[in-house]
mmCIF file with all atom_site columns, C-alpha atoms in Angstrom:
data_model
loop_
_atom_site.group_PDB
_atom_site.id
_atom_site.type_symbol
_atom_site.label_atom_id
_atom_site.label_alt_id
_atom_site.label_comp_id
_atom_site.label_asym_id
_atom_site.label_entity_id
_atom_site.label_seq_id
_atom_site.pdbx_PDB_ins_code
_atom_site.Cartn_x
_atom_site.Cartn_y
_atom_site.Cartn_z
_atom_site.occupancy
_atom_site.B_iso_or_equiv
_atom_site.pdbx_formal_charge
_atom_site.auth_seq_id
_atom_site.auth_comp_id
_atom_site.auth_asym_id
_atom_site.auth_atom_id
_atom_site.pdbx_PDB_model_num
ATOM 1   C CA . UNK A 1 1   ? 129.011 50.107 -217.084 1.00 92.00 ? 1   UNK A CA 1
ATOM 2   C CA . UNK A 1 2   ? 125.415 50.645 -215.989 1.00 95.00 ? 2   UNK A CA 1
ATOM 3   C CA . UNK A 1 3   ? 124.166 51.398 -212.465 1.00 95.00 ? 3   UNK A CA 1
ATOM 4   C CA . UNK A 1 4   ? 123.532 47.762 -211.508 1.00 96.00 ? 4   UNK A CA 1
ATOM 5   C CA . UNK A 1 5   ? 126.991 46.740 -212.713 1.00 96.00 ? 5   UNK A CA 1
ATOM 6   C CA . UNK A 1 6   ? 128.584 49.661 -210.863 1.00 96.00 ? 6   UNK A CA 1
ATOM 7   C CA . UNK A 1 7   ? 126.853 48.700 -207.607 1.00 96.00 ? 7   UNK A CA 1
ATOM 8   C CA . UNK A 1 8   ? 127.980 45.063 -207.916 1.00 97.00 ? 8   UNK A CA 1
ATOM 9   C CA . UNK A 1 9   ? 131.510 46.217 -208.775 1.00 97.00 ? 9   UNK A CA 1
ATOM 10  C CA . UNK A 1 10  ? 131.693 48.532 -205.752 1.00 98.00 ? 10  UNK A CA 1
ATOM 11  C CA . UNK A 1 11  ? 130.209 45.912 -203.419 1.00 97.00 ? 11  UNK A CA 1
ATOM 12  C CA . UNK A 1 12  ? 132.849 43.424 -204.598 1.00 98.00 ? 12  UNK A CA 1
ATOM 13  C CA . UNK A 1 13  ? 135.627 45.989 -204.236 1.00 98.00 ? 13  UNK A CA 1
ATOM 14  C CA . UNK A 1 14  ? 134.600 46.904 -200.688 1.00 97.00 ? 14  UNK A CA 1
ATOM 15  C CA . UNK A 1 15  ? 134.326 43.220 -199.751 1.00 98.00 ? 15  UNK A CA 1
ATOM 16  C CA . UNK A 1 16  ? 137.694 42.250 -201.240 1.00 98.00 ? 16  UNK A CA 1
ATOM 17  C CA . UNK A 1 17  ? 139.746 45.349 -200.453 1.00 97.00 ? 17  UNK A CA 1
ATOM 18  C CA . UNK A 1 18  ? 138.208 46.973 -197.357 1.00 96.00 ? 18  UNK A CA 1
ATOM 19  C CA . UNK A 1 19  ? 136.641 44.078 -195.468 1.00 97.00 ? 19  UNK A CA 1
ATOM 20  C CA . UNK A 1 20  ? 139.113 41.340 -196.439 1.00 97.00 ? 20  UNK A CA 1
ATOM 21  C CA . UNK A 1 21  ? 142.064 43.769 -196.726 1.00 96.00 ? 21  UNK A CA 1
ATOM 22  C CA . UNK A 1 22  ? 143.362 41.832 -199.721 1.00 96.00 ? 22  UNK A CA 1
ATOM 23  C CA . UNK A 1 23  ? 146.004 44.020 -201.385 1.00 95.00 ? 23  UNK A CA 1
ATOM 24  C CA . UNK A 1 24  ? 146.469 41.394 -204.125 1.00 96.00 ? 24  UNK A CA 1
ATOM 25  C CA . UNK A 1 25  ? 142.980 42.300 -205.402 1.00 97.00 ? 25  UNK A CA 1
ATOM 26  C CA . UNK A 1 26  ? 143.777 46.015 -205.868 1.00 97.00 ? 26  UNK A CA 1
ATOM 27  C CA . UNK A 1 27  ? 144.715 45.612 -209.583 1.00 97.00 ? 27  UNK A CA 1
ATOM 28  C CA . UNK A 1 28  ? 141.360 43.901 -210.199 1.00 97.00 ? 28  UNK A CA 1
ATOM 29  C CA . UNK A 1 29  ? 139.524 47.121 -209.360 1.00 98.00 ? 29  UNK A CA 1
ATOM 30  C CA . UNK A 1 30  ? 141.924 50.066 -209.712 1.00 98.00 ? 30  UNK A CA 1
ATOM 31  C CA . UNK A 1 31  ? 143.800 51.446 -212.734 1.00 98.00 ? 31  UNK A CA 1
ATOM 32  C CA . UNK A 1 32  ? 147.550 52.003 -212.556 1.00 96.00 ? 32  UNK A CA 1
ATOM 33  C CA . UNK A 1 33  ? 147.022 55.773 -212.752 1.00 97.00 ? 33  UNK A CA 1
ATOM 34  C CA . UNK A 1 34  ? 144.487 55.759 -209.893 1.00 98.00 ? 34  UNK A CA 1
ATOM 35  C CA . UNK A 1 35  ? 144.331 58.918 -207.790 1.00 97.00 ? 35  UNK A CA 1
ATOM 36  C CA . UNK A 1 36  ? 142.494 59.303 -204.500 1.00 96.00 ? 36  UNK A CA 1
ATOM 37  C CA . UNK A 1 37  ? 141.741 62.271 -202.280 1.00 95.00 ? 37  UNK A CA 1
ATOM 38  C CA . UNK A 1 38  ? 140.562 61.432 -198.777 1.00 92.00 ? 38  UNK A CA 1
ATOM 39  C CA . UNK A 1 39  ? 139.693 64.243 -196.390 1.00 91.00 ? 39  UNK A CA 1
ATOM 40  C CA . UNK A 1 40  ? 141.824 66.609 -198.473 1.00 90.00 ? 40  UNK A CA 1
ATOM 41  C CA . UNK A 1 41  ? 144.892 64.326 -198.674 1.00 89.00 ? 41  UNK A CA 1
ATOM 42  C CA . UNK A 1 42  ? 145.784 63.086 -202.170 1.00 92.00 ? 42  UNK A CA 1
ATOM 43  C CA . UNK A 1 43  ? 147.509 59.803 -202.946 1.00 92.00 ? 43  UNK A CA 1
ATOM 44  C CA . UNK A 1 44  ? 148.261 57.436 -205.811 1.00 96.00 ? 44  UNK A CA 1
ATOM 45  C CA . UNK A 1 45  ? 147.751 53.699 -206.240 1.00 96.00 ? 45  UNK A CA 1
ATOM 46  C CA . UNK A 1 46  ? 150.927 52.826 -204.316 1.00 95.00 ? 46  UNK A CA 1
ATOM 47  C CA . UNK A 1 47  ? 149.887 54.954 -201.327 1.00 93.00 ? 47  UNK A CA 1
ATOM 48  C CA . UNK A 1 48  ? 146.413 53.408 -201.453 1.00 94.00 ? 48  UNK A CA 1
ATOM 49  C CA . UNK A 1 49  ? 148.025 49.958 -201.180 1.00 95.00 ? 49  UNK A CA 1
ATOM 50  C CA . UNK A 1 50  ? 150.037 51.216 -198.200 1.00 93.00 ? 50  UNK A CA 1
ATOM 51  C CA . UNK A 1 51  ? 146.796 52.440 -196.612 1.00 90.00 ? 51  UNK A CA 1
ATOM 52  C CA . UNK A 1 52  ? 145.173 49.003 -196.951 1.00 93.00 ? 52  UNK A CA 1
ATOM 53  C CA . UNK A 1 53  ? 148.318 47.320 -195.568 1.00 93.00 ? 53  UNK A CA 1
ATOM 54  C CA . UNK A 1 54  ? 148.280 49.684 -192.570 1.00 92.00 ? 54  UNK A CA 1
ATOM 55  C CA . UNK A 1 55  ? 144.594 48.954 -191.943 1.00 92.00 ? 55  UNK A CA 1
ATOM 56  C CA . UNK A 1 56  ? 145.447 45.250 -192.013 1.00 93.00 ? 56  UNK A CA 1
ATOM 57  C CA . UNK A 1 57  ? 148.159 45.866 -189.426 1.00 93.00 ? 57  UNK A CA 1
ATOM 58  C CA . UNK A 1 58  ? 146.052 47.915 -186.968 1.00 91.00 ? 58  UNK A CA 1
ATOM 59  C CA . UNK A 1 59  ? 142.560 46.411 -187.276 1.00 93.00 ? 59  UNK A CA 1
ATOM 60  C CA . UNK A 1 60  ? 140.966 43.150 -186.290 1.00 95.00 ? 60  UNK A CA 1
ATOM 61  C CA . UNK A 1 61  ? 137.824 43.614 -188.382 1.00 96.00 ? 61  UNK A CA 1
ATOM 62  C CA . UNK A 1 62  ? 136.212 46.105 -190.761 1.00 96.00 ? 62  UNK A CA 1
ATOM 63  C CA . UNK A 1 63  ? 132.616 45.752 -191.910 1.00 97.00 ? 63  UNK A CA 1
ATOM 64  C CA . UNK A 1 64  ? 131.056 47.936 -194.596 1.00 97.00 ? 64  UNK A CA 1
ATOM 65  C CA . UNK A 1 65  ? 127.338 48.673 -194.341 1.00 97.00 ? 65  UNK A CA 1
ATOM 66  C CA . UNK A 1 66  ? 125.032 48.388 -197.315 1.00 96.00 ? 66  UNK A CA 1
ATOM 67  C CA . UNK A 1 67  ? 125.033 51.627 -199.307 1.00 97.00 ? 67  UNK A CA 1
ATOM 68  C CA . UNK A 1 68  ? 122.585 54.150 -197.853 1.00 96.00 ? 68  UNK A CA 1
ATOM 69  C CA . UNK A 1 69  ? 122.593 56.337 -200.965 1.00 96.00 ? 69  UNK A CA 1
ATOM 70  C CA . UNK A 1 70  ? 123.805 55.725 -204.504 1.00 96.00 ? 70  UNK A CA 1
ATOM 71  C CA . UNK A 1 71  ? 123.950 58.198 -207.364 1.00 97.00 ? 71  UNK A CA 1
ATOM 72  C CA . UNK A 1 72  ? 125.195 57.018 -210.752 1.00 97.00 ? 72  UNK A CA 1
ATOM 73  C CA . UNK A 1 73  ? 125.909 58.863 -213.986 1.00 97.00 ? 73  UNK A CA 1
ATOM 74  C CA . UNK A 1 74  ? 126.267 56.411 -216.860 1.00 95.00 ? 74  UNK A CA 1
ATOM 75  C CA . UNK A 1 75  ? 127.529 59.034 -219.314 1.00 96.00 ? 75  UNK A CA 1
ATOM 76  C CA . UNK A 1 76  ? 130.280 60.275 -216.989 1.00 96.00 ? 76  UNK A CA 1
ATOM 77  C CA . UNK A 1 77  ? 130.936 56.809 -215.517 1.00 97.00 ? 77  UNK A CA 1
ATOM 78  C CA . UNK A 1 78  ? 130.783 58.158 -211.971 1.00 98.00 ? 78  UNK A CA 1
ATOM 79  C CA . UNK A 1 79  ? 129.088 56.919 -208.815 1.00 98.00 ? 79  UNK A CA 1
ATOM 80  C CA . UNK A 1 80  ? 128.600 58.495 -205.409 1.00 98.00 ? 80  UNK A CA 1
ATOM 81  C CA . UNK A 1 81  ? 127.928 56.236 -202.446 1.00 98.00 ? 81  UNK A CA 1
ATOM 82  C CA . UNK A 1 82  ? 127.280 56.926 -198.780 1.00 98.00 ? 82  UNK A CA 1
ATOM 83  C CA . UNK A 1 83  ? 127.934 54.155 -196.294 1.00 97.00 ? 83  UNK A CA 1
ATOM 84  C CA . UNK A 1 84  ? 129.385 53.389 -192.874 1.00 96.00 ? 84  UNK A CA 1
ATOM 85  C CA . UNK A 1 85  ? 132.195 51.172 -191.708 1.00 95.00 ? 85  UNK A CA 1
ATOM 86  C CA . UNK A 1 86  ? 132.340 49.422 -188.353 1.00 94.00 ? 86  UNK A CA 1
ATOM 87  C CA . UNK A 1 87  ? 135.951 49.109 -187.256 1.00 93.00 ? 87  UNK A CA 1
ATOM 88  C CA . UNK A 1 88  ? 137.463 46.988 -184.494 1.00 93.00 ? 88  UNK A CA 1
ATOM 89  C CA . UNK A 1 89  ? 141.106 47.767 -183.853 1.00 92.00 ? 89  UNK A CA 1
ATOM 90  C CA . UNK A 1 90  ? 143.581 45.203 -182.550 1.00 93.00 ? 90  UNK A CA 1
ATOM 91  C CA . UNK A 1 91  ? 143.512 46.954 -179.159 1.00 90.00 ? 91  UNK A CA 1
ATOM 92  C CA . UNK A 1 92  ? 139.764 46.182 -178.905 1.00 91.00 ? 92  UNK A CA 1
ATOM 93  C CA . UNK A 1 93  ? 138.573 49.740 -179.607 1.00 89.00 ? 93  UNK A CA 1
ATOM 94  C CA . UNK A 1 94  ? 135.414 49.831 -181.720 1.00 92.00 ? 94  UNK A CA 1
ATOM 95  C CA . UNK A 1 95  ? 134.054 52.695 -183.762 1.00 91.00 ? 95  UNK A CA 1
ATOM 96  C CA . UNK A 1 96  ? 131.980 53.711 -186.734 1.00 93.00 ? 96  UNK A CA 1
ATOM 97  C CA . UNK A 1 97  ? 132.903 56.037 -189.568 1.00 92.00 ? 97  UNK A CA 1
ATOM 98  C CA . UNK A 1 98  ? 130.574 57.472 -192.194 1.00 94.00 ? 98  UNK A CA 1
ATOM 99  C CA . UNK A 1 99  ? 131.977 57.935 -195.698 1.00 95.00 ? 99  UNK A CA 1
ATOM 100 C CA . UNK A 1 100 ? 130.796 59.612 -198.863 1.00 97.00 ? 100 UNK A CA 1
ATOM 101 C CA . UNK A 1 101 ? 132.817 58.558 -201.895 1.00 97.00 ? 101 UNK A CA 1
ATOM 102 C CA . UNK A 1 102 ? 132.770 59.691 -205.517 1.00 98.00 ? 102 UNK A CA 1
ATOM 103 C CA . UNK A 1 103 ? 134.225 57.139 -207.940 1.00 98.00 ? 103 UNK A CA 1
ATOM 104 C CA . UNK A 1 104 ? 135.067 57.507 -211.615 1.00 98.00 ? 104 UNK A CA 1
ATOM 105 C CA . UNK A 1 105 ? 135.729 54.626 -214.005 1.00 97.00 ? 105 UNK A CA 1
ATOM 106 C CA . UNK A 1 106 ? 137.679 54.356 -217.206 1.00 96.00 ? 106 UNK A CA 1
ATOM 107 C CA . UNK A 1 107 ? 136.809 51.086 -218.880 1.00 93.00 ? 107 UNK A CA 1
ATOM 108 C CA . UNK A 1 108 ? 136.485 48.504 -216.125 1.00 95.00 ? 108 UNK A CA 1
ATOM 109 C CA . UNK A 1 109 ? 138.816 50.112 -213.551 1.00 97.00 ? 109 UNK A CA 1
ATOM 110 C CA . UNK A 1 110 ? 138.418 52.903 -211.022 1.00 98.00 ? 110 UNK A CA 1
ATOM 111 C CA . UNK A 1 111 ? 140.666 55.837 -211.916 1.00 98.00 ? 111 UNK A CA 1
ATOM 112 C CA . UNK A 1 112 ? 139.618 58.345 -209.271 1.00 98.00 ? 112 UNK A CA 1
ATOM 113 C CA . UNK A 1 113 ? 138.048 58.480 -205.838 1.00 97.00 ? 113 UNK A CA 1
ATOM 114 C CA . UNK A 1 114 ? 137.266 61.567 -203.825 1.00 97.00 ? 114 UNK A CA 1
ATOM 115 C CA . UNK A 1 115 ? 135.962 60.783 -200.348 1.00 95.00 ? 115 UNK A CA 1
ATOM 116 C CA . UNK A 1 116 ? 135.062 62.464 -197.115 1.00 95.00 ? 116 UNK A CA 1
ATOM 117 C CA . UNK A 1 117 ? 134.899 60.661 -193.794 1.00 92.00 ? 117 UNK A CA 1
ATOM 118 C CA . UNK A 1 118 ? 133.663 61.495 -190.334 1.00 91.00 ? 118 UNK A CA 1
ATOM 119 C CA . UNK A 1 119 ? 133.707 59.430 -187.180 1.00 89.00 ? 119 UNK A CA 1
ATOM 120 C CA . UNK A 1 120 ? 130.277 58.636 -185.798 1.00 89.00 ? 120 UNK A CA 1
ATOM 121 C CA . UNK A 1 121 ? 131.518 57.133 -182.547 1.00 76.00 ? 121 UNK A CA 1
ATOM 122 C CA . UNK A 1 122 ? 133.605 57.262 -180.437 1.00 66.00 ? 122 UNK A CA 1
ATOM 123 C CA . UNK A 1 123 ? 135.327 60.025 -182.388 1.00 60.00 ? 123 UNK A CA 1
ATOM 124 C CA . UNK A 1 124 ? 138.941 61.025 -181.990 1.00 64.00 ? 124 UNK A CA 1
ATOM 125 C CA . UNK A 1 125 ? 140.479 57.547 -182.163 1.00 63.00 ? 125 UNK A CA 1
ATOM 126 C CA . UNK A 1 126 ? 138.765 56.901 -185.510 1.00 65.00 ? 126 UNK A CA 1
ATOM 127 C CA . UNK A 1 127 ? 138.918 60.350 -187.140 1.00 62.00 ? 127 UNK A CA 1
ATOM 128 C CA . UNK A 1 128 ? 141.856 59.432 -189.396 1.00 64.00 ? 128 UNK A CA 1
ATOM 129 C CA . UNK A 1 129 ? 140.980 55.773 -190.120 1.00 62.00 ? 129 UNK A CA 1
ATOM 130 C CA . UNK A 1 130 ? 140.117 56.558 -193.757 1.00 58.00 ? 130 UNK A CA 1
ATOM 131 C CA . UNK A 1 131 ? 143.598 57.996 -194.355 1.00 56.00 ? 131 UNK A CA 1
ATOM 132 C CA . UNK A 1 132 ? 145.660 56.219 -191.693 1.00 54.00 ? 132 UNK A CA 1
ATOM 133 C CA . UNK A 1 133 ? 148.748 55.425 -193.780 1.00 56.00 ? 133 UNK A CA 1
ATOM 134 C CA . UNK A 1 134 ? 148.910 58.917 -195.231 1.00 46.00 ? 134 UNK A CA 1
ATOM 135 C CA . UNK A 1 135 ? 149.541 60.434 -191.790 1.00 43.00 ? 135 UNK A CA 1
ATOM 136 C CA . UNK A 1 136 ? 151.605 57.781 -190.037 1.00 43.00 ? 136 UNK A CA 1
#
């Protein structure tokens, strides 16, 4: 995968999985041995699916910004992206969260993600949105 392909792949993944919260699309993007660490909490593919299902349950809308920064290493098949998500919860609360995510591919599937998140506004209510199912 080259940088342009990786960007298109990640944009599609964020659209399908994060914005549309389509858990049926998870196998299209993620390997069966996928591992993720978000804000120091590790999970596998099953827990990631639970996270997306929980987001679907508690949110009305999630919008991912265009990537602000992208670093790509073709030899290592890794990409780092920085972006923001605008979240509207079912209770009407709105907030923004900034994320920095490191992805690694094997073949055409993501096998690892290490990400850090921080709420931009309003703060406390959105501080765990990136790992909501891991703590509930």
